[in-house]
């Protein structure tokens, strides 16, 4: 049947109205989505960056349209170490923060910056999933207004040096300018290892190694590969001095504004993301020694017992230990 001009006009008006309604509904839907801006110094190839994408994708699957997750890599939004303050000011929704970051404001957390305490990734997960973890997470919520969603394995930290002097004991590190992030906890660890701890932003480490501003840096092996530090260093010393963690966290104001269902979905997504990160990092670490050897680096284990003794004694005699809850080292050691 042929439509009259008036009929055709009515159809066009109706279609336009439907389109307008649809656009308006879409805009309203998008406006209702909770924006989550995440800042990280991780580069795109790092498992941490990929972990955040897993977090985003998991939320898109379990809570479609409820969240608008923005991931800002390469410290492009906030410099490494400034994320906790940004979350506390309300300028940032999420970040991956370290025990060292937290210890700046909650001295008791410095126990998790101590060398040779957490034994391996499995022990790390068990500790933070226990009552110990709940107690320490609550400190962060109460004192820093930050909600820790889950813990991820950052890796086992090793020494990565630009010179070729063989390192056997802590005495061999005397005078070595070892880059550490610029907090008291990090610098203490570097000095406890026997080196001359030197603060430097993560984004400046490659150039610092290249120019001699620093003699070495310490990071897990996957980070050494991801940021290509192997291009400007000559050796990796397998000190295994810190089984390190990263805490996927959210500003408490942001978290508290979520419904109980959304909070659960966010924590579930964080658990999926950290599980992915842990699996990939552990697999990566196993394969990297051969990779670095092929790149021409010397890789060997020093006298780890000598390092462990020196580092543990340094911590037990330090001001840090005075801030640790009574019996916490024994409690952590007892987690199996």
Short mmCIF file of C-alpha atoms in Angstrom, two decimals:
data_model
loop_
_atom_site.label_atom_id
_atom_site.label_comp_id
_atom_site.label_asym_id
_atom_site.label_seq_id
_atom_site.Cartn_x
_atom_site.Cartn_y
_atom_site.Cartn_z
CA UNK A 1 0.00 0.00 0.00
CA UNK A 2 1.38 3.40 -0.98
CA UNK A 3 1.76 5.78 1.96
CA UNK A 4 0.29 9.28 1.63
CA UNK A 5 2.62 12.27 2.17
CA UNK A 6 1.07 12.79 5.61
CA UNK A 7 1.64 9.14 6.54
CA UNK A 8 5.24 9.33 5.40
CA UNK A 9 5.72 12.47 7.47
CA UNK A 10 4.27 10.79 10.56
CA UNK A 11 6.62 7.82 10.07
CA UNK A 12 9.61 10.16 9.89
CA UNK A 13 8.52 11.99 13.04
CA UNK A 14 8.01 8.71 14.90
CA UNK A 15 11.40 7.39 13.77
CA UNK A 16 13.10 10.57 14.86
CA UNK A 17 11.40 10.37 18.24
CA UNK A 18 12.51 6.76 18.68
CA UNK A 19 16.10 7.66 17.78
CA UNK A 20 16.06 10.62 20.15
CA UNK A 21 14.72 8.42 22.94
CA UNK A 22 17.36 5.76 22.23
CA UNK A 23 20.20 8.31 22.24
CA UNK A 24 18.87 9.85 25.42
CA UNK A 25 18.54 6.47 27.08
CA UNK A 26 22.08 5.52 26.05
CA UNK A 27 23.45 8.80 27.36
CA UNK A 28 21.62 8.39 30.64
CA UNK A 29 22.87 4.82 30.93
CA UNK A 30 26.45 5.93 30.29
CA UNK A 31 26.07 8.78 32.78
CA UNK A 32 25.00 6.32 35.47
CA UNK A 33 28.12 4.17 35.01
CA UNK A 34 30.61 4.52 37.87
CA UNK A 35 33.85 5.93 36.50
CA UNK A 36 36.93 4.19 37.85
CA UNK A 37 40.20 5.88 36.89
CA UNK A 38 43.21 3.68 37.56
CA UNK A 39 46.78 5.00 37.57
CA UNK A 40 49.86 2.79 37.38
CA UNK A 41 53.55 3.17 36.46
CA UNK A 42 53.37 -0.22 34.68
CA UNK A 43 54.14 -0.36 30.98
CA UNK A 44 51.79 -2.04 28.53
CA UNK A 45 53.83 -5.25 28.32
CA UNK A 46 53.92 -5.73 32.11
CA UNK A 47 51.62 -8.32 33.66
CA UNK A 48 50.32 -5.62 35.98
CA UNK A 49 49.05 -3.60 33.07
CA UNK A 50 47.46 -6.71 31.62
CA UNK A 51 46.00 -7.53 35.03
CA UNK A 52 44.12 -4.22 34.99
CA UNK A 53 42.66 -5.08 31.60
CA UNK A 54 41.48 -8.39 33.05
CA UNK A 55 39.86 -6.45 35.91
CA UNK A 56 38.12 -4.14 33.43
CA UNK A 57 36.95 -7.01 31.22
CA UNK A 58 35.69 -9.01 34.19
CA UNK A 59 33.59 -6.08 35.39
CA UNK A 60 32.23 -5.58 31.88
CA UNK A 61 31.15 -9.23 31.94
CA UNK A 62 29.71 -9.43 35.46
CA UNK A 63 28.36 -5.87 35.71
CA UNK A 64 27.66 -4.73 32.13
CA UNK A 65 27.22 -0.98 31.87
CA UNK A 66 27.73 -0.39 35.59
CA UNK A 67 31.35 0.74 35.45
CA UNK A 68 33.44 2.91 33.15
CA UNK A 69 37.02 1.79 33.81
CA UNK A 70 39.87 4.01 32.55
CA UNK A 71 43.40 2.58 32.75
CA UNK A 72 46.29 5.07 32.67
CA UNK A 73 49.67 3.37 32.17
CA UNK A 74 53.29 4.60 32.32
CA UNK A 75 52.62 6.91 35.30
CA UNK A 76 50.88 9.20 32.81
CA UNK A 77 48.28 10.29 35.36
CA UNK A 78 50.21 10.20 38.65
CA UNK A 79 53.85 9.45 39.43
CA UNK A 80 54.75 6.22 41.17
CA UNK A 81 54.28 6.57 44.92
CA UNK A 82 51.88 9.52 44.71
CA UNK A 83 48.80 7.36 44.05
CA UNK A 84 47.77 6.87 47.71
CA UNK A 85 47.67 10.63 48.32
CA UNK A 86 45.74 11.11 45.06
CA UNK A 87 43.13 8.57 46.19
CA UNK A 88 42.94 10.22 49.60
CA UNK A 89 42.36 13.64 48.00
CA UNK A 90 39.60 12.22 45.81
CA UNK A 91 41.59 12.79 42.60
CA UNK A 92 41.99 9.10 41.78
CA UNK A 93 39.72 6.09 42.13
CA UNK A 94 42.09 3.13 41.94
CA UNK A 95 45.76 2.19 41.94
CA UNK A 96 48.14 -0.63 42.69
CA UNK A 97 50.01 0.34 45.84
CA UNK A 98 52.89 -1.29 47.67
CA UNK A 99 53.55 -2.10 51.31
CA UNK A 100 56.24 0.55 51.12
CA UNK A 101 53.63 3.14 50.06
CA UNK A 102 51.42 2.15 52.98
CA UNK A 103 54.25 2.07 55.51
CA UNK A 104 54.83 5.79 54.93
CA UNK A 105 51.53 6.42 56.71
CA UNK A 106 51.08 3.25 58.78
CA UNK A 107 54.45 2.25 60.28
CA UNK A 108 53.18 -1.20 61.34
CA UNK A 109 52.99 -2.08 57.63
CA UNK A 110 56.77 -1.86 57.39
CA UNK A 111 56.84 -5.51 58.50
CA UNK A 112 55.83 -6.37 54.91
CA UNK A 113 58.75 -4.39 53.54
CA UNK A 114 61.23 -6.49 55.49
CA UNK A 115 63.52 -8.73 53.52
CA UNK A 116 63.31 -12.50 53.82
CA UNK A 117 59.92 -12.61 55.61
CA UNK A 118 57.33 -13.79 53.04
CA UNK A 119 58.59 -17.10 51.69
CA UNK A 120 56.93 -17.42 48.28
CA UNK A 121 53.80 -16.37 46.33
CA UNK A 122 51.65 -19.07 47.93
CA UNK A 123 52.69 -17.98 51.43
CA UNK A 124 51.96 -14.36 50.47
CA UNK A 125 48.41 -15.15 49.38
CA UNK A 126 47.73 -17.21 52.49
CA UNK A 127 49.01 -14.49 54.82
CA UNK A 128 46.81 -11.78 53.31
CA UNK A 129 43.78 -14.05 53.09
CA UNK A 130 44.12 -14.87 56.79
CA UNK A 131 43.10 -12.91 59.87
CA UNK A 132 46.50 -11.21 59.62
CA UNK A 133 45.55 -9.76 56.25
CA UNK A 134 42.11 -8.69 57.46
CA UNK A 135 43.67 -6.85 60.39
CA UNK A 136 46.20 -5.02 58.22
CA UNK A 137 43.66 -4.22 55.49
CA UNK A 138 41.40 -2.68 58.13
CA UNK A 139 44.26 -0.42 59.21
CA UNK A 140 44.47 0.92 55.66
CA UNK A 141 40.72 1.47 55.46
CA UNK A 142 40.62 3.23 58.83
CA UNK A 143 43.81 5.29 58.66
CA UNK A 144 44.20 5.96 54.93
CA UNK A 145 40.63 5.85 53.59
CA UNK A 146 41.73 3.26 51.04
CA UNK A 147 40.04 -0.10 50.48
CA UNK A 148 42.39 -2.92 49.49
CA UNK A 149 40.57 -5.21 47.07
CA UNK A 150 43.17 -7.97 46.76
CA UNK A 151 46.88 -8.75 46.82
CA UNK A 152 48.88 -9.62 43.72
CA UNK A 153 52.32 -11.16 43.41
CA UNK A 154 54.78 -8.54 42.20
CA UNK A 155 57.61 -11.00 42.03
CA UNK A 156 60.73 -12.01 43.89
CA UNK A 157 63.16 -9.13 43.81
CA UNK A 158 66.70 -9.70 42.57
CA UNK A 159 69.68 -7.41 42.07
CA UNK A 160 70.32 -6.20 38.52
CA UNK A 161 73.69 -4.46 38.08
CA UNK A 162 75.34 -2.51 35.30
CA UNK A 163 78.86 -3.57 36.32
CA UNK A 164 80.36 -7.06 36.12
CA UNK A 165 81.85 -7.30 39.61
CA UNK A 166 80.80 -10.62 41.12
CA UNK A 167 78.64 -10.27 44.22
CA UNK A 168 78.96 -13.03 46.81
CA UNK A 169 78.25 -11.36 50.16
CA UNK A 170 76.77 -8.03 51.29
CA UNK A 171 80.30 -6.63 51.63
CA UNK A 172 80.67 -6.86 47.85
CA UNK A 173 77.88 -4.28 47.44
CA UNK A 174 79.74 -1.59 49.37
CA UNK A 175 79.68 1.65 47.35
CA UNK A 176 77.25 0.29 44.75
CA UNK A 177 74.60 2.92 43.99
CA UNK A 178 71.47 0.78 44.07
CA UNK A 179 68.30 2.49 42.89
CA UNK A 180 65.36 2.23 45.25
CA UNK A 181 62.02 4.07 45.30
CA UNK A 182 62.22 7.14 47.51
CA UNK A 183 60.63 5.99 50.76
CA UNK A 184 62.38 5.26 54.06
CA UNK A 185 61.28 1.61 53.90
CA UNK A 186 62.72 1.04 50.44
CA UNK A 187 65.95 2.89 51.18
CA UNK A 188 66.42 0.92 54.40
CA UNK A 189 66.15 -2.35 52.49
CA UNK A 190 68.72 -1.25 49.92
CA UNK A 191 71.16 -0.25 52.62
CA UNK A 192 70.47 -3.44 54.60
CA UNK A 193 71.60 -5.43 51.57
CA UNK A 194 74.97 -3.66 51.83
CA UNK A 195 74.52 -1.19 48.98
CA UNK A 196 74.35 2.60 48.83
CA UNK A 197 70.58 3.00 48.36
CA UNK A 198 69.80 5.81 45.90
CA UNK A 199 66.24 7.13 45.36
CA UNK A 200 65.14 7.50 41.76
CA UNK A 201 61.75 7.52 40.03
CA UNK A 202 60.94 4.31 38.15
CA UNK A 203 60.65 6.11 34.82
CA UNK A 204 64.24 7.38 35.15
CA UNK A 205 65.88 4.03 35.96
CA UNK A 206 66.71 2.95 32.40
CA UNK A 207 68.50 6.22 31.65
CA UNK A 208 70.13 6.19 35.08
CA UNK A 209 71.65 2.77 34.39
CA UNK A 210 72.71 3.89 30.94
CA UNK A 211 74.46 7.04 32.14
CA UNK A 212 75.93 5.72 35.39
CA UNK A 213 73.76 7.83 37.67
CA UNK A 214 73.04 4.50 39.37
CA UNK A 215 74.96 1.22 39.32
CA UNK A 216 72.00 -1.10 39.66
CA UNK A 217 68.37 -1.61 40.51
CA UNK A 218 66.28 -4.30 42.15
CA UNK A 219 63.08 -5.68 40.67
CA UNK A 220 61.41 -9.00 39.90
CA UNK A 221 62.66 -10.62 36.70
CA UNK A 222 59.46 -10.01 34.68
CA UNK A 223 59.83 -6.27 35.32
CA UNK A 224 63.47 -6.36 34.23
CA UNK A 225 62.32 -7.84 30.94
CA UNK A 226 59.20 -5.69 30.49
CA UNK A 227 61.11 -2.42 30.89
CA UNK A 228 64.20 -3.80 29.09
CA UNK A 229 66.66 -3.10 31.91
CA UNK A 230 68.66 -6.05 30.57
CA UNK A 231 69.73 -3.81 27.68
CA UNK A 232 71.74 -1.58 30.03
CA UNK A 233 72.95 -4.07 32.68
CA UNK A 234 75.47 -6.90 32.79
CA UNK A 235 74.35 -9.22 35.56
CA UNK A 236 71.51 -10.44 37.75
CA UNK A 237 72.31 -11.58 41.28
CA UNK A 238 69.65 -13.99 42.60
CA UNK A 239 69.46 -12.67 46.15
CA UNK A 240 65.71 -13.49 46.47
CA UNK A 241 65.63 -10.75 49.09
CA UNK A 242 61.97 -9.77 48.91
CA UNK A 243 58.88 -11.67 47.80
CA UNK A 244 57.02 -8.53 46.91
CA UNK A 245 53.34 -7.71 46.71
CA UNK A 246 51.14 -5.15 45.02
CA UNK A 247 47.72 -4.28 46.40
CA UNK A 248 44.90 -3.49 43.98
CA UNK A 249 43.13 -0.73 45.87
CA UNK A 250 40.27 1.74 45.63
CA UNK A 251 39.64 5.10 47.27
CA UNK A 252 37.30 4.36 50.17
CA UNK A 253 34.95 7.19 49.20
CA UNK A 254 34.55 5.59 45.79
CA UNK A 255 34.13 2.13 47.32
CA UNK A 256 31.62 3.28 49.93
CA UNK A 257 29.47 4.91 47.23
CA UNK A 258 28.99 1.52 45.56
CA UNK A 259 26.07 -0.74 46.39
CA UNK A 260 26.83 -3.93 48.30
CA UNK A 261 26.34 -5.88 45.05
CA UNK A 262 28.75 -3.61 43.18
CA UNK A 263 31.33 -3.91 45.96
CA UNK A 264 31.17 -7.70 45.67
CA UNK A 265 31.54 -7.54 41.89
CA UNK A 266 34.53 -5.23 42.21
CA UNK A 267 36.25 -7.54 44.73
CA UNK A 268 35.44 -10.61 42.65
CA UNK A 269 36.89 -8.93 39.56
CA UNK A 270 40.00 -8.01 41.56
CA UNK A 271 40.39 -11.65 42.62
CA UNK A 272 40.18 -12.81 39.00
CA UNK A 273 42.69 -10.16 37.94
CA UNK A 274 45.25 -10.94 40.66
CA UNK A 275 44.93 -14.68 40.03
CA UNK A 276 45.72 -14.05 36.36
CA UNK A 277 48.68 -11.85 37.29
CA UNK A 278 50.07 -14.42 39.73
CA UNK A 279 49.78 -17.31 37.29
CA UNK A 280 51.46 -15.42 34.46
CA UNK A 281 54.20 -13.92 36.61
CA UNK A 282 55.17 -17.24 38.16
CA UNK A 283 55.31 -18.90 34.73
CA UNK A 284 57.27 -15.95 33.38
CA UNK A 285 59.86 -16.07 36.14
CA UNK A 286 60.55 -19.73 35.42
CA UNK A 287 61.45 -19.01 31.81
CA UNK A 288 63.39 -15.76 32.20
CA UNK A 289 66.77 -17.00 33.39
CA UNK A 290 67.45 -18.60 30.01
CA UNK A 291 66.21 -15.45 28.27
CA UNK A 292 68.61 -13.19 30.16
CA UNK A 293 71.51 -15.57 29.58
CA UNK A 294 70.82 -15.42 25.84
CA UNK A 295 70.89 -11.63 26.12
CA UNK A 296 74.43 -11.90 27.49
CA UNK A 297 73.79 -11.31 31.19
CA UNK A 298 75.59 -13.24 33.90
CA UNK A 299 73.11 -14.83 36.33
CA UNK A 300 74.08 -16.54 39.56
CA UNK A 301 73.14 -17.00 43.22
CA UNK A 302 75.31 -15.36 45.89
CA UNK A 303 75.71 -16.51 49.49
CA UNK A 304 72.00 -16.05 50.25
CA UNK A 305 72.45 -17.12 53.88
CA UNK A 306 74.91 -14.28 54.42
CA UNK A 307 72.45 -11.79 52.94
CA UNK A 308 69.55 -13.20 54.97
CA UNK A 309 71.48 -12.94 58.24
CA UNK A 310 72.59 -9.37 57.59
CA UNK A 311 69.18 -8.16 56.44
CA UNK A 312 67.19 -9.82 59.23
CA UNK A 313 69.54 -8.49 61.88
CA UNK A 314 69.33 -5.01 60.40
CA UNK A 315 65.53 -5.05 60.63
CA UNK A 316 65.36 -6.53 64.13
CA UNK A 317 67.72 -3.81 65.38
CA UNK A 318 65.93 -1.01 63.51
CA UNK A 319 63.27 1.52 64.45
CA UNK A 320 60.92 -0.27 62.05
CA UNK A 321 60.61 -3.32 64.29
CA UNK A 322 59.43 -1.12 67.16
CA UNK A 323 56.29 -0.33 65.18
CA UNK A 324 55.40 -3.94 64.39
CA UNK A 325 52.55 -5.57 66.32
CA UNK A 326 53.88 -7.86 69.02
CA UNK A 327 54.44 -11.40 67.76
CA UNK A 328 53.61 -10.55 64.11
CA UNK A 329 56.79 -12.11 62.69
CA UNK A 330 56.04 -15.37 64.50
CA UNK A 331 52.41 -15.25 63.31
CA UNK A 332 53.47 -14.75 59.69
CA UNK A 333 56.06 -17.53 59.97
CA UNK A 334 53.34 -19.85 61.33
CA UNK A 335 51.13 -19.47 58.25
CA UNK A 336 51.58 -22.64 56.19
#
